[in-house]
């Protein structure tokens, strides 16, 4: 699957409980997720929505292309994706090997993520760095986590600067 993802970052947790409900109702939206992240004692809200590439939808926030590198069979989409992820949970060493391999094969990719069988996610934002282990409370079926982390990077933050990351609400 490949998607155009819009992520909005908020300086505090989303204030309105209906926020994610609104995301689910937007035309073309296939997935929605909201996370709370803590960094240096501040709490941030991440709201992400994905729609199939080419589908009309509401833009706003940070937009990028994300693809499941094990499902998408079109190398052109994989080559232009900012974020690559997998939905298949792996043991930590296998996840790190997969991340390194996918980042090496698609140098245009800025961030890759894989869920861990023991919980949490392994994330790689540079082939020369060790993978970050994040989000032990974010389930493996929430690949928009990777898009939220990409938006965090685009704003100039380090993935490793996140002390905690958890689902606020998800679809």
PDB file of N, CA and C in Angstrom, residues 5-9 33-39 44-49 62 64-66 82-85 99 109-115 120-126 129 131-136 138-139 142-166:
ATOM      1  N   UNK A   5       0.422  11.019   3.110  1.00  0.00           N
ATOM      2  CA  UNK A   5       0.149  11.163   4.535  1.00  0.00           C
ATOM      3  C   UNK A   5       0.267  12.626   4.918  1.00  0.00           C
ATOM      4  N   UNK A   6      -0.679  13.095   5.699  1.00  0.00           N
ATOM      5  CA  UNK A   6      -0.640  14.439   6.267  1.00  0.00           C
ATOM      6  C   UNK A   6      -0.508  14.291   7.772  1.00  0.00           C
ATOM      7  N   UNK A   7       0.479  14.968   8.337  1.00  0.00           N
ATOM      8  CA  UNK A   7       0.697  14.913   9.781  1.00  0.00           C
ATOM      9  C   UNK A   7       0.679  16.339  10.311  1.00  0.00           C
ATOM     10  N   UNK A   8      -0.054  16.537  11.386  1.00  0.00           N
ATOM     11  CA  UNK A   8      -0.057  17.811  12.088  1.00  0.00           C
ATOM     12  C   UNK A   8       0.543  17.591  13.466  1.00  0.00           C
ATOM     13  N   UNK A   9       1.451  18.458  13.857  1.00  0.00           N
ATOM     14  CA  UNK A   9       2.043  18.404  15.193  1.00  0.00           C
ATOM     15  C   UNK A   9       1.501  19.572  15.994  1.00  0.00           C
ATOM     16  N   UNK A  33      -4.602   8.329  12.946  1.00  0.00           N
ATOM     17  CA  UNK A  33      -3.915   7.998  14.188  1.00  0.00           C
ATOM     18  C   UNK A  33      -3.576   9.292  14.910  1.00  0.00           C
ATOM     19  N   UNK A  34      -3.668   9.285  16.209  1.00  0.00           N
ATOM     20  CA  UNK A  34      -3.200  10.400  17.033  1.00  0.00           C
ATOM     21  C   UNK A  34      -2.297   9.829  18.116  1.00  0.00           C
ATOM     22  N   UNK A  35      -1.175  10.479  18.311  1.00  0.00           N
ATOM     23  CA  UNK A  35      -0.201  10.060  19.311  1.00  0.00           C
ATOM     24  C   UNK A  35       0.098  11.208  20.254  1.00  0.00           C
ATOM     25  N   UNK A  36       0.534  10.870  21.444  1.00  0.00           N
ATOM     26  CA  UNK A  36       1.099  11.841  22.370  1.00  0.00           C
ATOM     27  C   UNK A  36       2.569  11.495  22.525  1.00  0.00           C
ATOM     28  N   UNK A  37       3.406  12.491  22.395  1.00  0.00           N
ATOM     29  CA  UNK A  37       4.837  12.287  22.563  1.00  0.00           C
ATOM     30  C   UNK A  37       5.384  13.257  23.587  1.00  0.00           C
ATOM     31  N   UNK A  38       6.381  12.822  24.322  1.00  0.00           N
ATOM     32  CA  UNK A  38       7.028  13.671  25.313  1.00  0.00           C
ATOM     33  C   UNK A  38       8.491  13.814  24.926  1.00  0.00           C
ATOM     34  N   UNK A  39       8.956  15.053  24.949  1.00  0.00           N
ATOM     35  CA  UNK A  39      10.360  15.339  24.669  1.00  0.00           C
ATOM     36  C   UNK A  39      10.783  16.509  25.545  1.00  0.00           C
ATOM     37  N   UNK A  44       3.653  16.732  23.151  1.00  0.00           N
ATOM     38  CA  UNK A  44       3.257  17.082  21.785  1.00  0.00           C
ATOM     39  C   UNK A  44       2.158  16.141  21.330  1.00  0.00           C
ATOM     40  N   UNK A  45       1.241  16.669  20.561  1.00  0.00           N
ATOM     41  CA  UNK A  45       0.214  15.843  19.944  1.00  0.00           C
ATOM     42  C   UNK A  45       0.531  15.668  18.473  1.00  0.00           C
ATOM     43  N   UNK A  46       0.432  14.457  17.981  1.00  0.00           N
ATOM     44  CA  UNK A  46       0.644  14.133  16.575  1.00  0.00           C
ATOM     45  C   UNK A  46      -0.692  13.646  16.020  1.00  0.00           C
ATOM     46  N   UNK A  47      -1.169  14.240  14.962  1.00  0.00           N
ATOM     47  CA  UNK A  47      -2.393  13.769  14.296  1.00  0.00           C
ATOM     48  C   UNK A  47      -2.019  13.405  12.873  1.00  0.00           C
ATOM     49  N   UNK A  48      -2.275  12.177  12.479  1.00  0.00           N
ATOM     50  CA  UNK A  48      -1.912  11.733  11.137  1.00  0.00           C
ATOM     51  C   UNK A  48      -3.117  11.142  10.434  1.00  0.00           C
ATOM     52  N   UNK A  49      -3.197  11.402   9.146  1.00  0.00           N
ATOM     53  CA  UNK A  49      -4.202  10.752   8.316  1.00  0.00           C
ATOM     54  C   UNK A  49      -3.537  10.343   7.012  1.00  0.00           C
ATOM     55  N   UNK A  62       2.121  18.652   7.439  1.00  0.00           N
ATOM     56  CA  UNK A  62       3.264  18.158   6.680  1.00  0.00           C
ATOM     57  C   UNK A  62       2.796  16.973   5.841  1.00  0.00           C
ATOM     58  N   UNK A  64       3.668  13.927   2.964  1.00  0.00           N
ATOM     59  CA  UNK A  64       4.744  13.134   2.389  1.00  0.00           C
ATOM     60  C   UNK A  64       4.176  11.817   1.873  1.00  0.00           C
ATOM     61  N   UNK A  65       5.018  11.071   1.160  1.00  0.00           N
ATOM     62  CA  UNK A  65       4.612   9.769   0.620  1.00  0.00           C
ATOM     63  C   UNK A  65       5.190   8.684   1.516  1.00  0.00           C
ATOM     64  N   UNK A  66       4.330   7.729   1.875  1.00  0.00           N
ATOM     65  CA  UNK A  66       4.744   6.591   2.706  1.00  0.00           C
ATOM     66  C   UNK A  66       4.286   5.315   2.031  1.00  0.00           C
ATOM     67  N   UNK A  82       9.138   8.997   1.088  1.00  0.00           N
ATOM     68  CA  UNK A  82       9.897   9.622   2.171  1.00  0.00           C
ATOM     69  C   UNK A  82       9.992   8.684   3.367  1.00  0.00           C
ATOM     70  N   UNK A  83       8.950   7.846   3.522  1.00  0.00           N
ATOM     71  CA  UNK A  83       8.846   6.930   4.653  1.00  0.00           C
ATOM     72  C   UNK A  83       8.557   5.533   4.120  1.00  0.00           C
ATOM     73  N   UNK A  84       9.324   4.559   4.581  1.00  0.00           N
ATOM     74  CA  UNK A  84       9.055   3.157   4.267  1.00  0.00           C
ATOM     75  C   UNK A  84       8.875   2.418   5.581  1.00  0.00           C
ATOM     76  N   UNK A  85       7.919   1.512   5.585  1.00  0.00           N
ATOM     77  CA  UNK A  85       7.627   0.761   6.799  1.00  0.00           C
ATOM     78  C   UNK A  85       7.232  -0.656   6.419  1.00  0.00           C
ATOM     79  N   UNK A  99      15.654  -2.715   8.318  1.00  0.00           N
ATOM     80  CA  UNK A  99      15.721  -1.259   8.210  1.00  0.00           C
ATOM     81  C   UNK A  99      16.957  -0.817   7.444  1.00  0.00           C
ATOM     82  N   UNK A 109      14.624   7.561   0.796  1.00  0.00           N
ATOM     83  CA  UNK A 109      13.836   7.342   2.017  1.00  0.00           C
ATOM     84  C   UNK A 109      14.519   8.057   3.177  1.00  0.00           C
ATOM     85  N   UNK A 110      13.759   8.824   3.912  1.00  0.00           N
ATOM     86  CA  UNK A 110      14.315   9.578   5.044  1.00  0.00           C
ATOM     87  C   UNK A 110      14.143   8.855   6.374  1.00  0.00           C
ATOM     88  N   UNK A 111      13.139   7.959   6.436  1.00  0.00           N
ATOM     89  CA  UNK A 111      12.891   7.250   7.684  1.00  0.00           C
ATOM     90  C   UNK A 111      12.240   5.913   7.371  1.00  0.00           C
ATOM     91  N   UNK A 112      12.698   4.874   8.058  1.00  0.00           N
ATOM     92  CA  UNK A 112      12.113   3.538   7.917  1.00  0.00           C
ATOM     93  C   UNK A 112      11.766   3.025   9.310  1.00  0.00           C
ATOM     94  N   UNK A 113      10.665   2.257   9.386  1.00  0.00           N
ATOM     95  CA  UNK A 113      10.213   1.761  10.689  1.00  0.00           C
ATOM     96  C   UNK A 113       9.683   0.345  10.568  1.00  0.00           C
ATOM     97  N   UNK A 114       9.911  -0.424  11.624  1.00  0.00           N
ATOM     98  CA  UNK A 114       9.429  -1.809  11.684  1.00  0.00           C
ATOM     99  C   UNK A 114       8.965  -2.106  13.102  1.00  0.00           C
ATOM    100  N   UNK A 115       7.781  -2.716  13.244  1.00  0.00           N
ATOM    101  CA  UNK A 115       7.336  -3.098  14.587  1.00  0.00           C
ATOM    102  C   UNK A 115       8.175  -4.261  15.110  1.00  0.00           C
ATOM    103  N   UNK A 120       6.867  -2.370  20.658  1.00  0.00           N
ATOM    104  CA  UNK A 120       7.575  -1.161  20.264  1.00  0.00           C
ATOM    105  C   UNK A 120       7.968  -1.201  18.801  1.00  0.00           C
ATOM    106  N   UNK A 121       8.769  -0.247  18.420  1.00  0.00           N
ATOM    107  CA  UNK A 121       9.180  -0.074  17.029  1.00  0.00           C
ATOM    108  C   UNK A 121      10.669   0.193  16.943  1.00  0.00           C
ATOM    109  N   UNK A 122      11.306  -0.326  15.901  1.00  0.00           N
ATOM    110  CA  UNK A 122      12.680   0.029  15.559  1.00  0.00           C
ATOM    111  C   UNK A 122      12.573   1.043  14.425  1.00  0.00           C
ATOM    112  N   UNK A 123      13.323   2.133  14.544  1.00  0.00           N
ATOM    113  CA  UNK A 123      13.240   3.229  13.581  1.00  0.00           C
ATOM    114  C   UNK A 123      14.650   3.617  13.163  1.00  0.00           C
ATOM    115  N   UNK A 124      14.820   3.813  11.871  1.00  0.00           N
ATOM    116  CA  UNK A 124      16.120   4.230  11.344  1.00  0.00           C
ATOM    117  C   UNK A 124      15.922   5.487  10.511  1.00  0.00           C
ATOM    118  N   UNK A 125      16.697   6.529  10.826  1.00  0.00           N
ATOM    119  CA  UNK A 125      16.602   7.770  10.060  1.00  0.00           C
ATOM    120  C   UNK A 125      17.914   8.114   9.352  1.00  0.00           C
ATOM    121  N   UNK A 126      18.880   7.230   9.456  1.00  0.00           N
ATOM    122  CA  UNK A 126      20.160   7.405   8.757  1.00  0.00           C
ATOM    123  C   UNK A 126      20.891   6.072   8.823  1.00  0.00           C
ATOM    124  N   UNK A 129      23.625   5.459  11.492  1.00  0.00           N
ATOM    125  CA  UNK A 129      23.299   5.548  12.913  1.00  0.00           C
ATOM    126  C   UNK A 129      22.658   4.254  13.391  1.00  0.00           C
ATOM    127  N   UNK A 131      19.721   2.057  15.058  1.00  0.00           N
ATOM    128  CA  UNK A 131      18.262   2.193  15.062  1.00  0.00           C
ATOM    129  C   UNK A 131      17.801   2.648  16.441  1.00  0.00           C
ATOM    130  N   UNK A 132      16.788   3.510  16.446  1.00  0.00           N
ATOM    131  CA  UNK A 132      16.159   3.936  17.698  1.00  0.00           C
ATOM    132  C   UNK A 132      15.044   2.951  18.026  1.00  0.00           C
ATOM    133  N   UNK A 133      14.876   2.654  19.282  1.00  0.00           N
ATOM    134  CA  UNK A 133      13.801   1.773  19.734  1.00  0.00           C
ATOM    135  C   UNK A 133      12.801   2.641  20.483  1.00  0.00           C
ATOM    136  N   UNK A 134      11.593   2.728  19.931  1.00  0.00           N
ATOM    137  CA  UNK A 134      10.588   3.668  20.435  1.00  0.00           C
ATOM    138  C   UNK A 134       9.223   3.031  20.561  1.00  0.00           C
ATOM    139  N   UNK A 135       8.330   3.770  21.176  1.00  0.00           N
ATOM    140  CA  UNK A 135       6.915   3.459  21.182  1.00  0.00           C
ATOM    141  C   UNK A 135       6.527   2.092  21.686  1.00  0.00           C
ATOM    142  N   UNK A 136       6.990   1.680  22.882  1.00  0.00           N
ATOM    143  CA  UNK A 136       6.602   0.354  23.357  1.00  0.00           C
ATOM    144  C   UNK A 136       5.091   0.209  23.556  1.00  0.00           C
ATOM    145  N   UNK A 138       2.904   1.617  21.394  1.00  0.00           N
ATOM    146  CA  UNK A 138       2.259   1.811  20.090  1.00  0.00           C
ATOM    147  C   UNK A 138       2.194   0.454  19.400  1.00  0.00           C
ATOM    148  N   UNK A 139       0.983  -0.058  19.151  1.00  0.00           N
ATOM    149  CA  UNK A 139       0.839  -1.392  18.561  1.00  0.00           C
ATOM    150  C   UNK A 139       1.445  -1.510  17.164  1.00  0.00           C
ATOM    151  N   UNK A 142      -0.053   0.049  13.726  1.00  0.00           N
ATOM    152  CA  UNK A 142      -0.144   1.508  13.582  1.00  0.00           C
ATOM    153  C   UNK A 142       1.047   2.064  12.804  1.00  0.00           C
ATOM    154  N   UNK A 143       1.162   1.748  11.497  1.00  0.00           N
ATOM    155  CA  UNK A 143       2.317   2.209  10.735  1.00  0.00           C
ATOM    156  C   UNK A 143       2.387   3.722  10.557  1.00  0.00           C
ATOM    157  N   UNK A 144       1.312   4.451  10.854  1.00  0.00           N
ATOM    158  CA  UNK A 144       1.394   5.908  10.785  1.00  0.00           C
ATOM    159  C   UNK A 144       2.341   6.478  11.834  1.00  0.00           C
ATOM    160  N   UNK A 145       2.757   5.643  12.776  1.00  0.00           N
ATOM    161  CA  UNK A 145       3.796   6.052  13.717  1.00  0.00           C
ATOM    162  C   UNK A 145       5.005   6.565  12.935  1.00  0.00           C
ATOM    163  N   UNK A 146       5.388   5.853  11.883  1.00  0.00           N
ATOM    164  CA  UNK A 146       6.552   6.253  11.086  1.00  0.00           C
ATOM    165  C   UNK A 146       6.354   7.632  10.474  1.00  0.00           C
ATOM    166  N   UNK A 147       5.155   7.916  10.008  1.00  0.00           N
ATOM    167  CA  UNK A 147       4.880   9.224   9.423  1.00  0.00           C
ATOM    168  C   UNK A 147       4.922  10.329  10.467  1.00  0.00           C
ATOM    169  N   UNK A 148       4.445  10.051  11.652  1.00  0.00           N
ATOM    170  CA  UNK A 148       4.533  11.031  12.738  1.00  0.00           C
ATOM    171  C   UNK A 148       5.993  11.340  13.055  1.00  0.00           C
ATOM    172  N   UNK A 149       6.822  10.317  13.088  1.00  0.00           N
ATOM    173  CA  UNK A 149       8.244  10.519  13.370  1.00  0.00           C
ATOM    174  C   UNK A 149       8.933  11.282  12.243  1.00  0.00           C
ATOM    175  N   UNK A 150       8.510  11.031  11.003  1.00  0.00           N
ATOM    176  CA  UNK A 150       9.062  11.771   9.869  1.00  0.00           C
ATOM    177  C   UNK A 150       8.738  13.259  10.005  1.00  0.00           C
ATOM    178  N   UNK A 151       7.502  13.587  10.345  1.00  0.00           N
ATOM    179  CA  UNK A 151       7.120  14.991  10.531  1.00  0.00           C
ATOM    180  C   UNK A 151       7.952  15.626  11.644  1.00  0.00           C
ATOM    181  N   UNK A 152       8.213  14.863  12.698  1.00  0.00           N
ATOM    182  CA  UNK A 152       9.055  15.323  13.802  1.00  0.00           C
ATOM    183  C   UNK A 152      10.453  15.680  13.283  1.00  0.00           C
ATOM    184  N   UNK A 153      10.998  14.821  12.409  1.00  0.00           N
ATOM    185  CA  UNK A 153      12.312  15.092  11.814  1.00  0.00           C
ATOM    186  C   UNK A 153      12.295  16.339  10.946  1.00  0.00           C
ATOM    187  N   UNK A 154      11.264  16.470  10.116  1.00  0.00           N
ATOM    188  CA  UNK A 154      11.154  17.614   9.206  1.00  0.00           C
ATOM    189  C   UNK A 154      11.154  18.932   9.988  1.00  0.00           C
ATOM    190  N   UNK A 155      10.587  18.909  11.173  1.00  0.00           N
ATOM    191  CA  UNK A 155      10.563  20.117  11.998  1.00  0.00           C
ATOM    192  C   UNK A 155      11.886  20.362  12.721  1.00  0.00           C
ATOM    193  N   UNK A 156      12.877  19.518  12.468  1.00  0.00           N
ATOM    194  CA  UNK A 156      14.209  19.741  13.017  1.00  0.00           C
ATOM    195  C   UNK A 156      14.505  19.029  14.321  1.00  0.00           C
ATOM    196  N   UNK A 157      13.634  18.141  14.747  1.00  0.00           N
ATOM    197  CA  UNK A 157      13.857  17.395  15.981  1.00  0.00           C
ATOM    198  C   UNK A 157      14.565  16.074  15.682  1.00  0.00           C
ATOM    199  N   UNK A 158      15.136  15.485  16.697  1.00  0.00           N
ATOM    200  CA  UNK A 158      15.738  14.167  16.606  1.00  0.00           C
ATOM    201  C   UNK A 158      14.745  13.116  17.080  1.00  0.00           C
ATOM    202  N   UNK A 159      14.651  12.008  16.367  1.00  0.00           N
ATOM    203  CA  UNK A 159      13.768  10.923  16.784  1.00  0.00           C
ATOM    204  C   UNK A 159      14.154  10.464  18.191  1.00  0.00           C
ATOM    205  N   UNK A 160      15.430  10.413  18.455  1.00  0.00           N
ATOM    206  CA  UNK A 160      15.912   9.951  19.754  1.00  0.00           C
ATOM    207  C   UNK A 160      15.568  10.908  20.888  1.00  0.00           C
ATOM    208  N   UNK A 161      15.115  12.121  20.560  1.00  0.00           N
ATOM    209  CA  UNK A 161      14.749  13.099  21.585  1.00  0.00           C
ATOM    210  C   UNK A 161      13.385  12.797  22.205  1.00  0.00           C
ATOM    211  N   UNK A 162      12.636  11.874  21.610  1.00  0.00           N
ATOM    212  CA  UNK A 162      11.333  11.514  22.172  1.00  0.00           C
ATOM    213  C   UNK A 162      11.524  10.560  23.342  1.00  0.00           C
ATOM    214  N   UNK A 163      11.073  10.980  24.512  1.00  0.00           N
ATOM    215  CA  UNK A 163      11.190  10.160  25.710  1.00  0.00           C
ATOM    216  C   UNK A 163      10.073   9.126  25.803  1.00  0.00           C
ATOM    217  N   UNK A 164       8.907   9.497  25.304  1.00  0.00           N
ATOM    218  CA  UNK A 164       7.739   8.613  25.375  1.00  0.00           C
ATOM    219  C   UNK A 164       6.865   8.881  24.164  1.00  0.00           C
ATOM    220  N   UNK A 165       6.193   7.851  23.729  1.00  0.00           N
ATOM    221  CA  UNK A 165       5.289   7.949  22.589  1.00  0.00           C
ATOM    222  C   UNK A 165       4.189   6.926  22.797  1.00  0.00           C
ATOM    223  N   UNK A 166       2.943   7.386  22.744  1.00  0.00           N
ATOM    224  CA  UNK A 166       1.822   6.458  22.943  1.00  0.00           C
ATOM    225  C   UNK A 166       0.626   6.892  22.119  1.00  0.00           C
TER     226      UNK A 166
END
